[in-house]
Short mmCIF file of N, CA and C in Angstrom, two decimals:
data_model
loop_
_atom_site.label_atom_id
_atom_site.label_comp_id
_atom_site.label_asym_id
_atom_site.label_seq_id
_atom_site.Cartn_x
_atom_site.Cartn_y
_atom_site.Cartn_z
N UNK A 1 6.00 -40.81 16.35
CA UNK A 1 7.34 -41.65 15.57
C UNK A 1 7.97 -39.51 15.05
N UNK A 2 9.39 -39.44 14.97
CA UNK A 2 9.54 -38.12 14.60
C UNK A 2 10.17 -38.72 13.53
N UNK A 3 9.50 -37.03 12.52
CA UNK A 3 9.96 -37.19 11.04
C UNK A 3 11.25 -36.42 10.73
N UNK A 4 11.96 -37.09 9.90
CA UNK A 4 13.69 -37.44 9.80
C UNK A 4 13.55 -35.52 9.55
N UNK A 5 12.58 -34.53 9.03
CA UNK A 5 12.61 -33.71 8.72
C UNK A 5 12.95 -32.69 9.79
N UNK A 6 12.32 -33.04 10.92
CA UNK A 6 12.50 -32.46 12.13
C UNK A 6 13.72 -32.04 12.71
N UNK A 7 14.73 -33.49 12.61
CA UNK A 7 15.78 -33.35 12.75
C UNK A 7 17.04 -32.91 12.62
N UNK A 8 17.65 -31.95 13.44
CA UNK A 8 18.90 -31.38 12.46
C UNK A 8 20.03 -31.32 13.18
N UNK A 9 21.16 -31.62 12.52
CA UNK A 9 22.46 -31.55 12.58
C UNK A 9 22.97 -30.41 13.88
N UNK A 10 23.46 -30.28 14.30
CA UNK A 10 23.72 -29.08 15.80
C UNK A 10 24.85 -28.32 15.30
N UNK A 11 25.02 -27.76 15.29
CA UNK A 11 26.59 -26.84 14.49
C UNK A 11 27.33 -26.46 15.69
N UNK A 12 28.31 -26.52 15.33
CA UNK A 12 29.29 -26.33 17.10
C UNK A 12 28.67 -24.53 18.07
N UNK A 13 28.38 -23.94 17.69
CA UNK A 13 28.98 -22.63 17.54
C UNK A 13 27.09 -23.24 18.97
N UNK A 14 26.12 -24.09 18.65
CA UNK A 14 25.56 -24.22 19.58
C UNK A 14 25.57 -25.53 20.41
N UNK A 15 26.95 -26.22 20.52
CA UNK A 15 26.89 -27.13 21.26
C UNK A 15 27.77 -26.37 22.51
N UNK A 16 27.03 -26.91 23.34
CA UNK A 16 27.21 -25.69 24.49
C UNK A 16 26.08 -26.45 26.27
N UNK A 17 26.83 -26.16 26.85
CA UNK A 17 25.20 -26.00 28.27
C UNK A 17 25.60 -25.18 29.22
N UNK A 18 24.22 -25.00 29.97
CA UNK A 18 23.95 -23.87 30.47
C UNK A 18 25.46 -24.23 31.74
N UNK A 19 25.56 -23.32 32.71
CA UNK A 19 26.21 -23.66 33.59
C UNK A 19 25.38 -24.02 35.58
N UNK A 20 23.82 -22.98 35.08
CA UNK A 20 22.80 -23.87 36.00
C UNK A 20 22.32 -25.24 36.10
N UNK A 21 22.02 -25.52 34.56
CA UNK A 21 21.39 -27.08 33.88
C UNK A 21 22.43 -28.46 33.89
N UNK A 22 23.98 -27.84 33.66
CA UNK A 22 24.90 -28.78 32.70
C UNK A 22 23.59 -29.65 32.64
N UNK A 23 24.56 -30.68 32.26
CA UNK A 23 24.38 -31.67 31.51
C UNK A 23 23.01 -32.99 31.37
N UNK A 24 22.47 -31.80 32.28
CA UNK A 24 21.03 -32.49 32.71
C UNK A 24 20.25 -33.12 32.19
N UNK A 25 20.43 -31.73 30.72
CA UNK A 25 19.22 -32.33 29.64
C UNK A 25 19.40 -33.25 28.67
N UNK A 26 20.80 -34.27 28.71
CA UNK A 26 21.14 -34.37 27.84
C UNK A 26 21.32 -35.86 27.98
N UNK A 27 20.10 -36.37 29.76
CA UNK A 27 20.09 -37.75 30.23
C UNK A 27 19.09 -37.68 29.04
N UNK A 28 17.57 -37.66 28.78
CA UNK A 28 16.87 -37.31 28.25
C UNK A 28 17.15 -37.83 26.66
N UNK A 29 18.13 -37.67 25.87
CA UNK A 29 18.51 -37.53 24.58
C UNK A 29 18.59 -39.30 23.66
N UNK A 30 18.86 -39.71 25.29
CA UNK A 30 19.38 -41.51 24.42
C UNK A 30 18.19 -41.88 24.44
N UNK A 31 17.86 -42.77 23.18
CA UNK A 31 16.44 -42.66 23.37
C UNK A 31 16.09 -44.61 24.04
N UNK A 32 15.20 -45.18 24.46
CA UNK A 32 13.67 -44.00 24.13
C UNK A 32 13.44 -43.48 25.04
N UNK A 33 12.76 -42.35 24.28
CA UNK A 33 12.08 -41.36 24.84
C UNK A 33 10.87 -40.29 24.15
N UNK A 34 10.38 -39.99 24.84
CA UNK A 34 8.93 -39.31 25.02
C UNK A 34 9.76 -37.59 24.66
N UNK A 35 9.21 -36.96 23.36
CA UNK A 35 8.79 -35.34 23.99
C UNK A 35 7.67 -34.96 23.58
N UNK A 36 7.77 -33.36 24.88
CA UNK A 36 6.33 -33.42 24.95
C UNK A 36 6.56 -31.58 24.68
N UNK A 37 5.48 -30.83 23.68
CA UNK A 37 6.04 -29.97 23.63
C UNK A 37 4.90 -28.79 24.99
N UNK A 38 5.47 -27.87 25.48
CA UNK A 38 4.79 -27.11 26.35
C UNK A 38 3.96 -26.93 26.11
N UNK A 39 3.70 -26.48 24.84
CA UNK A 39 1.74 -25.95 23.86
C UNK A 39 1.53 -26.96 24.34
N UNK A 40 0.71 -27.91 25.00
CA UNK A 40 0.20 -29.85 25.03
C UNK A 40 -0.95 -29.90 24.31
N UNK A 41 -0.89 -31.37 23.84
CA UNK A 41 -1.53 -31.50 21.95
C UNK A 41 -1.43 -31.09 21.27
N UNK A 42 -0.59 -29.67 21.69
CA UNK A 42 0.46 -29.64 19.89
C UNK A 42 1.74 -31.08 19.43
N UNK A 43 1.86 -31.70 20.42
CA UNK A 43 2.66 -32.79 20.07
C UNK A 43 3.20 -33.27 20.93
N UNK A 44 2.72 -34.53 21.49
CA UNK A 44 3.61 -35.39 22.63
C UNK A 44 3.72 -37.07 21.37
N UNK A 45 5.24 -36.41 21.40
CA UNK A 45 5.97 -37.78 20.83
C UNK A 45 6.93 -39.32 21.19
N UNK A 46 6.46 -40.46 20.89
CA UNK A 46 7.70 -41.43 21.26
C UNK A 46 8.29 -41.13 20.34
N UNK A 47 9.85 -41.60 20.38
CA UNK A 47 10.90 -41.59 19.24
C UNK A 47 11.67 -43.15 19.42
N UNK A 48 12.29 -43.75 19.37
CA UNK A 48 13.45 -44.66 19.91
C UNK A 48 14.36 -44.43 18.91
N UNK A 49 15.23 -42.53 18.36
CA UNK A 49 16.45 -42.61 18.15
C UNK A 49 16.42 -41.49 18.62
N UNK A 50 17.98 -41.47 19.05
CA UNK A 50 18.95 -40.93 20.10
C UNK A 50 18.67 -39.56 19.32
N UNK A 51 18.24 -38.21 19.63
CA UNK A 51 18.85 -36.63 19.60
C UNK A 51 18.18 -36.34 20.39
N UNK A 52 18.99 -34.81 21.00
CA UNK A 52 18.97 -34.21 22.07
C UNK A 52 17.67 -33.02 22.02
N UNK A 53 16.60 -33.10 23.28
CA UNK A 53 15.58 -32.52 23.00
C UNK A 53 16.11 -30.80 23.11
N UNK A 54 15.43 -29.93 21.41
CA UNK A 54 15.08 -28.95 22.43
C UNK A 54 14.95 -28.23 23.58
N UNK A 55 15.87 -26.89 23.73
CA UNK A 55 14.96 -25.90 25.97
C UNK A 55 13.71 -25.64 25.72
N UNK A 56 13.26 -25.93 26.97
CA UNK A 56 11.77 -25.13 26.58
C UNK A 56 10.63 -26.55 26.09
N UNK A 57 10.97 -27.75 26.36
CA UNK A 57 10.74 -28.76 25.70
C UNK A 57 10.89 -29.57 26.82
N UNK A 58 9.61 -30.75 27.31
CA UNK A 58 10.15 -31.69 27.77
C UNK A 58 9.85 -33.15 27.41
N UNK A 59 10.45 -33.85 28.34
CA UNK A 59 11.14 -34.92 27.23
C UNK A 59 10.83 -36.02 28.83
N UNK A 60 10.86 -37.50 29.02
CA UNK A 60 10.57 -37.85 29.83
C UNK A 60 11.68 -39.36 28.61
N UNK A 61 12.47 -40.14 29.66
CA UNK A 61 13.41 -41.04 28.99
C UNK A 61 13.48 -42.40 29.41
N UNK A 62 13.36 -43.37 29.25
CA UNK A 62 14.26 -44.59 30.39
C UNK A 62 14.58 -45.68 29.56
N UNK A 63 15.55 -46.56 29.84
CA UNK A 63 15.41 -48.24 29.79
C UNK A 63 15.40 -48.84 28.80
N UNK A 64 16.20 -49.46 28.01
CA UNK A 64 15.26 -49.75 25.89
C UNK A 64 14.39 -51.15 26.89
N UNK A 65 14.22 -51.16 28.09
CA UNK A 65 13.29 -51.95 28.76
C UNK A 65 12.15 -51.85 28.92
N UNK A 66 12.38 -50.75 28.72
CA UNK A 66 10.76 -49.91 29.01
C UNK A 66 10.07 -48.89 28.26
N UNK A 67 10.59 -49.08 26.52
CA UNK A 67 10.20 -49.20 24.92
C UNK A 67 9.01 -48.99 25.15
N UNK A 68 8.11 -49.95 25.14
CA UNK A 68 7.04 -50.25 25.66
C UNK A 68 5.58 -49.53 26.30
N UNK A 69 6.67 -49.26 27.16
CA UNK A 69 6.34 -48.63 28.47
C UNK A 69 6.22 -47.41 28.21
N UNK A 70 6.91 -46.15 27.28
CA UNK A 70 7.30 -44.97 27.00
C UNK A 70 5.79 -44.96 25.52
N UNK A 71 5.89 -46.26 24.89
CA UNK A 71 4.96 -45.88 24.26
C UNK A 71 4.26 -45.85 24.47
N UNK A 72 2.96 -46.60 25.10
CA UNK A 72 1.87 -46.64 25.82
C UNK A 72 1.70 -45.25 26.52
N UNK A 73 2.98 -44.79 27.46
CA UNK A 73 2.70 -43.74 28.53
C UNK A 73 2.34 -42.40 26.60
N UNK A 74 3.39 -42.95 26.56
CA UNK A 74 2.96 -41.05 25.10
C UNK A 74 1.58 -41.37 25.35
N UNK A 75 1.24 -42.68 24.40
CA UNK A 75 -0.47 -42.25 24.24
C UNK A 75 -1.22 -41.68 24.72
N UNK A 76 -1.21 -42.23 26.13
CA UNK A 76 -2.17 -41.42 28.06
C UNK A 76 -2.12 -40.03 27.76
N UNK A 77 -0.65 -39.59 27.34
CA UNK A 77 -0.58 -38.36 27.95
C UNK A 77 -1.54 -37.53 26.93
N UNK A 78 -1.55 -38.19 25.58
CA UNK A 78 -2.05 -37.61 24.58
C UNK A 78 -3.84 -37.77 25.05
N UNK A 79 -4.29 -38.56 25.01
CA UNK A 79 -5.21 -38.73 25.41
C UNK A 79 -5.68 -36.81 26.19
N UNK A 80 -7.34 -37.12 25.82
CA UNK A 80 -8.18 -36.23 26.70
C UNK A 80 -8.28 -35.73 27.33
N UNK A 81 -8.40 -37.77 28.41
CA UNK A 81 -8.29 -37.50 29.70
C UNK A 81 -7.28 -36.76 30.39
N UNK A 82 -6.46 -36.65 30.08
CA UNK A 82 -5.15 -36.26 30.41
C UNK A 82 -5.39 -33.87 30.39
N UNK A 83 -6.30 -34.34 29.14
CA UNK A 83 -6.41 -32.74 28.58
C UNK A 83 -7.61 -32.65 29.92
N UNK A 84 -8.70 -33.14 30.23
CA UNK A 84 -9.22 -32.93 31.05
C UNK A 84 -8.69 -32.48 32.22
N UNK A 85 -7.85 -33.71 32.79
CA UNK A 85 -7.20 -33.40 34.17
C UNK A 85 -6.49 -31.76 34.10
N UNK A 86 -5.93 -31.83 32.93
CA UNK A 86 -4.80 -30.52 32.98
C UNK A 86 -5.51 -29.16 33.26
N UNK A 87 -6.39 -29.31 32.17
CA UNK A 87 -7.27 -28.36 32.28
C UNK A 87 -7.92 -27.49 33.26
N UNK A 88 -8.56 -28.55 34.58
CA UNK A 88 -8.93 -27.74 35.63
C UNK A 88 -7.68 -28.10 36.77
N UNK A 89 -6.26 -28.52 36.43
CA UNK A 89 -5.26 -28.34 37.60
C UNK A 89 -3.90 -27.32 36.40
N UNK A 90 -3.95 -26.92 36.30
CA UNK A 90 -3.27 -25.80 35.65
C UNK A 90 -4.06 -24.03 35.64
N UNK A 91 -3.63 -23.81 36.36
CA UNK A 91 -4.32 -22.37 36.45
C UNK A 91 -4.15 -21.64 35.30
N UNK A 92 -4.04 -21.23 34.42
CA UNK A 92 -3.99 -20.49 33.05
C UNK A 92 -4.38 -21.05 32.12
N UNK A 93 -5.30 -22.35 32.22
CA UNK A 93 -5.58 -23.35 31.00
C UNK A 93 -6.90 -22.17 30.53
N UNK A 94 -7.23 -21.80 29.84
CA UNK A 94 -9.39 -21.14 29.40
C UNK A 94 -9.61 -20.72 29.85
N UNK A 95 -8.31 -19.15 30.94
CA UNK A 95 -9.06 -18.46 31.02
C UNK A 95 -7.56 -17.12 31.35
N UNK A 96 -6.79 -17.35 30.97
CA UNK A 96 -5.63 -16.37 30.86
C UNK A 96 -4.93 -16.04 29.13
N UNK A 97 -4.96 -17.01 29.12
CA UNK A 97 -4.16 -17.35 27.84
C UNK A 97 -5.25 -18.83 26.45
N UNK A 98 -5.43 -18.34 25.56
CA UNK A 98 -6.14 -19.28 24.36
C UNK A 98 -4.05 -20.57 24.80
N UNK A 99 -3.20 -20.13 24.75
CA UNK A 99 -1.82 -21.52 24.55
C UNK A 99 -2.65 -22.00 25.75
N UNK A 100 -2.10 -23.59 25.32
CA UNK A 100 -2.33 -24.32 26.74
C UNK A 100 -0.80 -24.72 27.47
N UNK A 101 -0.33 -23.95 28.37
CA UNK A 101 1.11 -24.04 28.39
C UNK A 101 0.77 -24.86 29.73
N UNK A 102 1.74 -25.57 29.11
CA UNK A 102 1.82 -26.84 30.58
C UNK A 102 3.44 -26.84 30.62
N UNK A 103 4.16 -27.05 32.11
CA UNK A 103 5.09 -26.98 32.90
C UNK A 103 5.52 -27.96 33.18
N UNK A 104 6.97 -28.46 33.32
CA UNK A 104 7.37 -29.95 34.26
C UNK A 104 7.08 -30.01 35.12
N UNK A 105 6.66 -29.44 35.90
CA UNK A 105 5.69 -29.95 37.41
C UNK A 105 4.38 -30.59 37.37
N UNK A 106 3.69 -29.81 36.23
CA UNK A 106 2.35 -29.93 36.02
C UNK A 106 2.54 -31.61 35.34
N UNK A 107 3.42 -31.86 34.31
CA UNK A 107 3.42 -33.11 33.90
C UNK A 107 3.61 -34.05 34.78
N UNK A 108 4.73 -34.13 35.98
CA UNK A 108 5.11 -34.62 37.28
C UNK A 108 3.35 -34.15 38.06
N UNK A 109 2.61 -33.90 38.15
CA UNK A 109 1.53 -34.26 38.73
C UNK A 109 0.22 -34.82 38.00
N UNK A 110 0.55 -35.23 36.68
CA UNK A 110 -0.09 -35.87 35.65
C UNK A 110 -0.63 -37.33 37.11
N UNK A 111 -2.02 -37.83 37.51
CA UNK A 111 -1.35 -38.97 37.71
C UNK A 111 -1.97 -39.74 36.51
N UNK A 112 -1.09 -40.67 36.87
CA UNK A 112 -0.94 -41.72 35.68
C UNK A 112 -1.10 -43.26 36.19
N UNK A 113 -1.81 -43.99 35.64
CA UNK A 113 -2.59 -45.47 36.02
C UNK A 113 -0.90 -46.20 36.07
N UNK A 114 -1.32 -47.13 36.58
CA UNK A 114 -0.15 -48.38 36.60
C UNK A 114 -0.03 -48.93 35.62
N UNK A 115 -0.29 -49.19 34.63
CA UNK A 115 -0.73 -50.13 33.91
C UNK A 115 -0.47 -51.79 33.65
N UNK A 116 -1.03 -53.07 33.44
CA UNK A 116 -0.32 -54.11 33.50
C UNK A 116 0.10 -54.34 32.50
N UNK A 117 1.22 -55.35 31.79
CA UNK A 117 2.05 -55.74 30.74
C UNK A 117 0.93 -55.51 29.95
N UNK A 118 -0.54 -56.55 29.73
CA UNK A 118 -1.56 -56.77 29.23
C UNK A 118 -1.96 -55.35 28.02
N UNK A 119 -1.83 -54.22 29.44
CA UNK A 119 -2.28 -53.11 28.89
C UNK A 119 -1.55 -52.29 28.23
N UNK A 120 0.41 -51.87 28.58
CA UNK A 120 0.82 -51.33 28.23
C UNK A 120 1.53 -52.09 26.59
N UNK A 121 1.06 -53.61 26.49
CA UNK A 121 1.19 -54.61 24.95
C UNK A 121 -0.27 -53.69 24.05
N UNK A 122 -0.59 -53.98 24.25
CA UNK A 122 -2.12 -52.94 23.58
C UNK A 122 -2.27 -51.27 23.52
N UNK A 123 -0.92 -50.73 24.60
CA UNK A 123 -1.15 -49.07 24.44
C UNK A 123 -0.23 -49.40 23.04
N UNK A 124 1.02 -49.92 23.46
CA UNK A 124 2.28 -50.18 22.08
C UNK A 124 2.15 -50.89 20.68
N UNK A 125 1.53 -50.96 20.53
CA UNK A 125 0.52 -51.83 19.24
C UNK A 125 -0.33 -50.60 19.07
N UNK A 126 -1.47 -49.99 19.44
CA UNK A 126 -2.09 -49.10 19.12
C UNK A 126 -1.23 -47.74 18.43
N UNK A 127 -0.50 -47.05 19.73
CA UNK A 127 0.90 -46.21 18.80
C UNK A 127 1.46 -46.31 17.82
N UNK A 128 2.20 -48.15 17.49
CA UNK A 128 2.65 -48.19 16.25
C UNK A 128 1.44 -48.18 14.67
N UNK A 129 0.16 -48.43 15.84
CA UNK A 129 -0.58 -48.74 14.77
C UNK A 129 -1.14 -47.19 14.30
N UNK A 130 -0.82 -46.25 14.73
CA UNK A 130 -1.61 -44.67 14.48
C UNK A 130 -0.52 -43.90 13.91
N UNK A 131 0.77 -44.17 14.40
CA UNK A 131 1.55 -43.55 13.72
C UNK A 131 2.26 -44.10 11.96
N UNK A 132 1.70 -45.30 11.40
CA UNK A 132 1.66 -45.90 10.84
C UNK A 132 0.60 -45.51 9.32
N UNK A 133 -0.61 -45.41 10.43
CA UNK A 133 -2.05 -44.84 9.57
C UNK A 133 -1.65 -43.78 9.31
N UNK A 134 -1.41 -42.69 10.09
CA UNK A 134 -0.96 -41.26 10.09
C UNK A 134 0.16 -41.07 9.01
N UNK A 135 1.36 -41.65 9.15
CA UNK A 135 2.23 -42.11 7.56
C UNK A 135 1.41 -42.54 6.42
N UNK A 136 0.96 -43.02 6.97
CA UNK A 136 0.69 -43.57 5.43
C UNK A 136 -0.76 -42.71 4.61
N UNK A 137 -1.67 -41.81 5.54
CA UNK A 137 -2.55 -40.44 4.78
C UNK A 137 -2.29 -39.76 4.81
N UNK A 138 -1.34 -39.25 5.22
CA UNK A 138 -0.85 -37.87 5.06
C UNK A 138 -0.54 -38.26 3.51
N UNK A 139 0.95 -39.34 3.30
CA UNK A 139 1.31 -39.81 2.43
C UNK A 139 0.82 -39.63 0.72
N UNK A 140 -0.79 -40.37 1.53
CA UNK A 140 -1.65 -40.87 0.59
C UNK A 140 -2.27 -39.70 -0.13
N UNK A 141 -2.91 -38.82 0.91
CA UNK A 141 -3.39 -36.97 0.96
C UNK A 141 -2.75 -36.13 -0.30
N UNK A 142 -0.50 -35.96 0.49
CA UNK A 142 -0.02 -35.23 -0.78
C UNK A 142 0.23 -35.67 -2.10
N UNK A 143 0.33 -37.35 -2.15
CA UNK A 143 0.57 -37.51 -2.96
C UNK A 143 -0.82 -38.04 -4.54
N UNK A 144 -1.81 -36.72 -3.79
CA UNK A 144 -3.14 -38.00 -4.13
C UNK A 144 -3.78 -36.52 -5.13
N UNK A 145 -5.21 -36.46 -5.51
CA UNK A 145 -5.48 -35.84 -6.19
C UNK A 145 -6.04 -34.34 -5.26
N UNK A 146 -4.65 -34.47 -4.36
CA UNK A 146 -5.10 -32.82 -3.67
C UNK A 146 -3.62 -31.93 -3.62
N UNK A 147 -2.80 -32.69 -4.16
CA UNK A 147 -1.32 -32.80 -4.68
C UNK A 147 -1.09 -31.33 -5.39
N UNK A 148 -0.56 -30.33 -4.74
CA UNK A 148 -0.77 -28.70 -5.57
C UNK A 148 -0.30 -27.83 -4.15
N UNK A 149 0.04 -26.94 -5.45
CA UNK A 149 0.37 -25.74 -4.26
C UNK A 149 -0.15 -24.52 -4.30
N UNK A 150 -0.22 -23.66 -3.29
CA UNK A 150 -1.30 -22.07 -2.96
C UNK A 150 -1.94 -22.67 -1.74
N UNK A 151 -2.47 -20.84 -1.99
CA UNK A 151 -3.50 -21.33 -0.60
C UNK A 151 -4.99 -22.23 -0.34
N UNK A 152 -5.20 -22.39 -1.99
CA UNK A 152 -6.47 -23.61 -1.88
C UNK A 152 -5.46 -25.10 -0.99
N UNK A 153 -4.87 -24.78 -1.94
CA UNK A 153 -3.48 -26.67 -1.13
C UNK A 153 -3.50 -26.68 0.05
N UNK A 154 -2.82 -25.16 0.55
CA UNK A 154 -3.18 -24.79 2.00
C UNK A 154 -4.17 -25.48 2.84
N UNK A 155 -5.17 -25.28 2.90
CA UNK A 155 -6.29 -25.08 3.16
C UNK A 155 -6.43 -26.23 3.37
N UNK A 156 -6.67 -27.03 2.53
CA UNK A 156 -7.21 -28.10 1.80
C UNK A 156 -6.13 -29.31 3.45
N UNK A 157 -4.96 -28.85 2.79
CA UNK A 157 -4.15 -29.65 4.17
C UNK A 157 -4.68 -29.17 5.51
N UNK A 158 -4.43 -27.98 5.65
CA UNK A 158 -4.76 -27.46 7.52
C UNK A 158 -6.38 -29.03 7.52
N UNK A 159 -6.84 -28.58 7.22
CA UNK A 159 -8.08 -29.12 6.78
C UNK A 159 -7.97 -30.82 7.09
N UNK A 160 -7.17 -31.24 6.33
CA UNK A 160 -7.05 -33.02 6.22
C UNK A 160 -6.45 -33.11 7.67
N UNK A 161 -5.32 -32.59 7.78
CA UNK A 161 -4.55 -32.91 9.51
C UNK A 161 -5.82 -32.52 9.78
N UNK A 162 -6.35 -31.06 10.27
CA UNK A 162 -6.91 -31.64 12.02
C UNK A 162 -8.72 -32.58 11.77
N UNK A 163 -8.80 -33.14 10.90
CA UNK A 163 -9.45 -33.60 10.10
C UNK A 163 -9.35 -35.57 11.10
N UNK A 164 -7.75 -35.94 10.58
CA UNK A 164 -7.09 -36.92 10.58
C UNK A 164 -6.34 -36.87 12.14
N UNK A 165 -6.26 -35.57 12.84
CA UNK A 165 -5.99 -35.25 14.03
C UNK A 165 -7.14 -36.31 15.08
N UNK A 166 -8.35 -35.54 14.34
CA UNK A 166 -9.30 -35.59 15.27
C UNK A 166 -9.76 -37.29 15.31
N UNK A 167 -9.80 -38.07 14.48
CA UNK A 167 -9.52 -39.07 13.73
C UNK A 167 -8.92 -39.88 15.31
N UNK A 168 -7.42 -39.43 14.49
CA UNK A 168 -6.38 -40.72 15.89
C UNK A 168 -7.27 -39.95 16.87
N UNK A 169 -7.12 -38.84 17.80
CA UNK A 169 -7.91 -39.16 19.29
C UNK A 169 -8.71 -39.08 20.10
N UNK A 170 -9.50 -39.54 18.39
CA UNK A 170 -10.88 -40.66 19.27
C UNK A 170 -10.45 -41.96 19.19
N UNK A 171 -9.40 -42.09 18.12
CA UNK A 171 -9.21 -43.37 18.69
C UNK A 171 -8.23 -43.81 19.29
N UNK A 172 -7.46 -42.88 20.89
CA UNK A 172 -6.89 -43.71 21.46
C UNK A 172 -7.34 -42.88 22.75
N UNK A 173 -8.01 -42.45 22.56
CA UNK A 173 -9.87 -42.45 23.76
C UNK A 173 -9.91 -43.29 23.63
N UNK A 174 -10.89 -43.98 22.78
CA UNK A 174 -11.53 -45.21 22.46
C UNK A 174 -11.26 -46.45 23.04
N UNK A 175 -9.80 -46.56 22.74
CA UNK A 175 -8.64 -47.42 23.29
C UNK A 175 -8.41 -47.52 24.88
N UNK A 176 -7.82 -46.23 25.22
CA UNK A 176 -7.88 -45.98 26.62
C UNK A 176 -8.42 -45.72 27.36
N UNK A 177 -9.88 -45.29 27.63
CA UNK A 177 -11.22 -45.47 28.24
C UNK A 177 -11.71 -47.18 28.19
N UNK A 178 -12.17 -47.14 27.29
CA UNK A 178 -11.82 -49.20 27.23
C UNK A 178 -11.03 -50.24 28.08
N UNK A 179 -9.15 -49.39 28.24
CA UNK A 179 -8.85 -50.67 29.19
C UNK A 179 -8.57 -50.14 30.44
N UNK A 180 -9.25 -48.86 31.02
CA UNK A 180 -8.90 -48.42 32.28
C UNK A 180 -10.56 -48.21 33.00
N UNK A 181 -11.52 -49.02 31.57
CA UNK A 181 -13.03 -49.35 32.16
C UNK A 181 -13.88 -47.71 32.55
N UNK A 182 -13.95 -46.81 31.90
CA UNK A 182 -14.81 -45.57 32.16
C UNK A 182 -15.49 -46.24 31.61
N UNK A 183 -16.97 -45.35 32.28
CA UNK A 183 -18.59 -46.31 31.58
C UNK A 183 -18.74 -44.79 30.57
N UNK A 184 -19.37 -45.42 29.66
CA UNK A 184 -19.73 -44.68 27.95
C UNK A 184 -20.22 -43.55 28.39
N UNK A 185 -20.84 -43.98 29.70
CA UNK A 185 -21.93 -42.18 30.19
C UNK A 185 -21.25 -40.89 30.58
N UNK A 186 -19.93 -41.22 30.88
CA UNK A 186 -19.12 -40.27 31.21
C UNK A 186 -17.73 -39.70 30.27
N UNK A 187 -17.40 -41.30 29.90
CA UNK A 187 -16.27 -40.27 28.27
C UNK A 187 -16.57 -39.46 28.21
N UNK A 188 -15.32 -38.10 27.93
CA UNK A 188 -15.96 -37.25 26.74
C UNK A 188 -15.67 -37.32 25.65
N UNK A 189 -16.05 -38.09 24.90
CA UNK A 189 -16.33 -37.73 23.11
C UNK A 189 -17.19 -38.26 23.02
#
């Protein structure tokens, strides 16, 4: 889910389209949609709010009837399974750069299962659950004993967010691997 802090009004001087791309980028502005960072695993977010996806970000959109599928797809793309696939199929990963850059062509080549309606339901419910859990835990942390400012708070917050991301990642992987029937002995976590 997109934080309201991340959304900004577009000022008049920024309201233009390029000659080369035209209005194609606006097709993914209407919700429901997924926004992906070109730096893989930085963020992959589902949203049911309309907004323009900034340049160099990747967007996937669909009709309202596909909202649950897009929620599930966002989780699938966030999984360690997809990161593992990309590691072996994006030449620059782990060799030349620290950043895991991914192009839209690489995203298009990610093998995606044809999820059953029941699997879509499970993944969509998990996506909602994890968003609520993340928001609740961040709010609790921010309002709790560690609320404060300065370097020590920033370090604690960074550590907390890192541990929370890992916990959420493990949950995504566990549920997805169960849904896809991946045996325990070859799981990535």
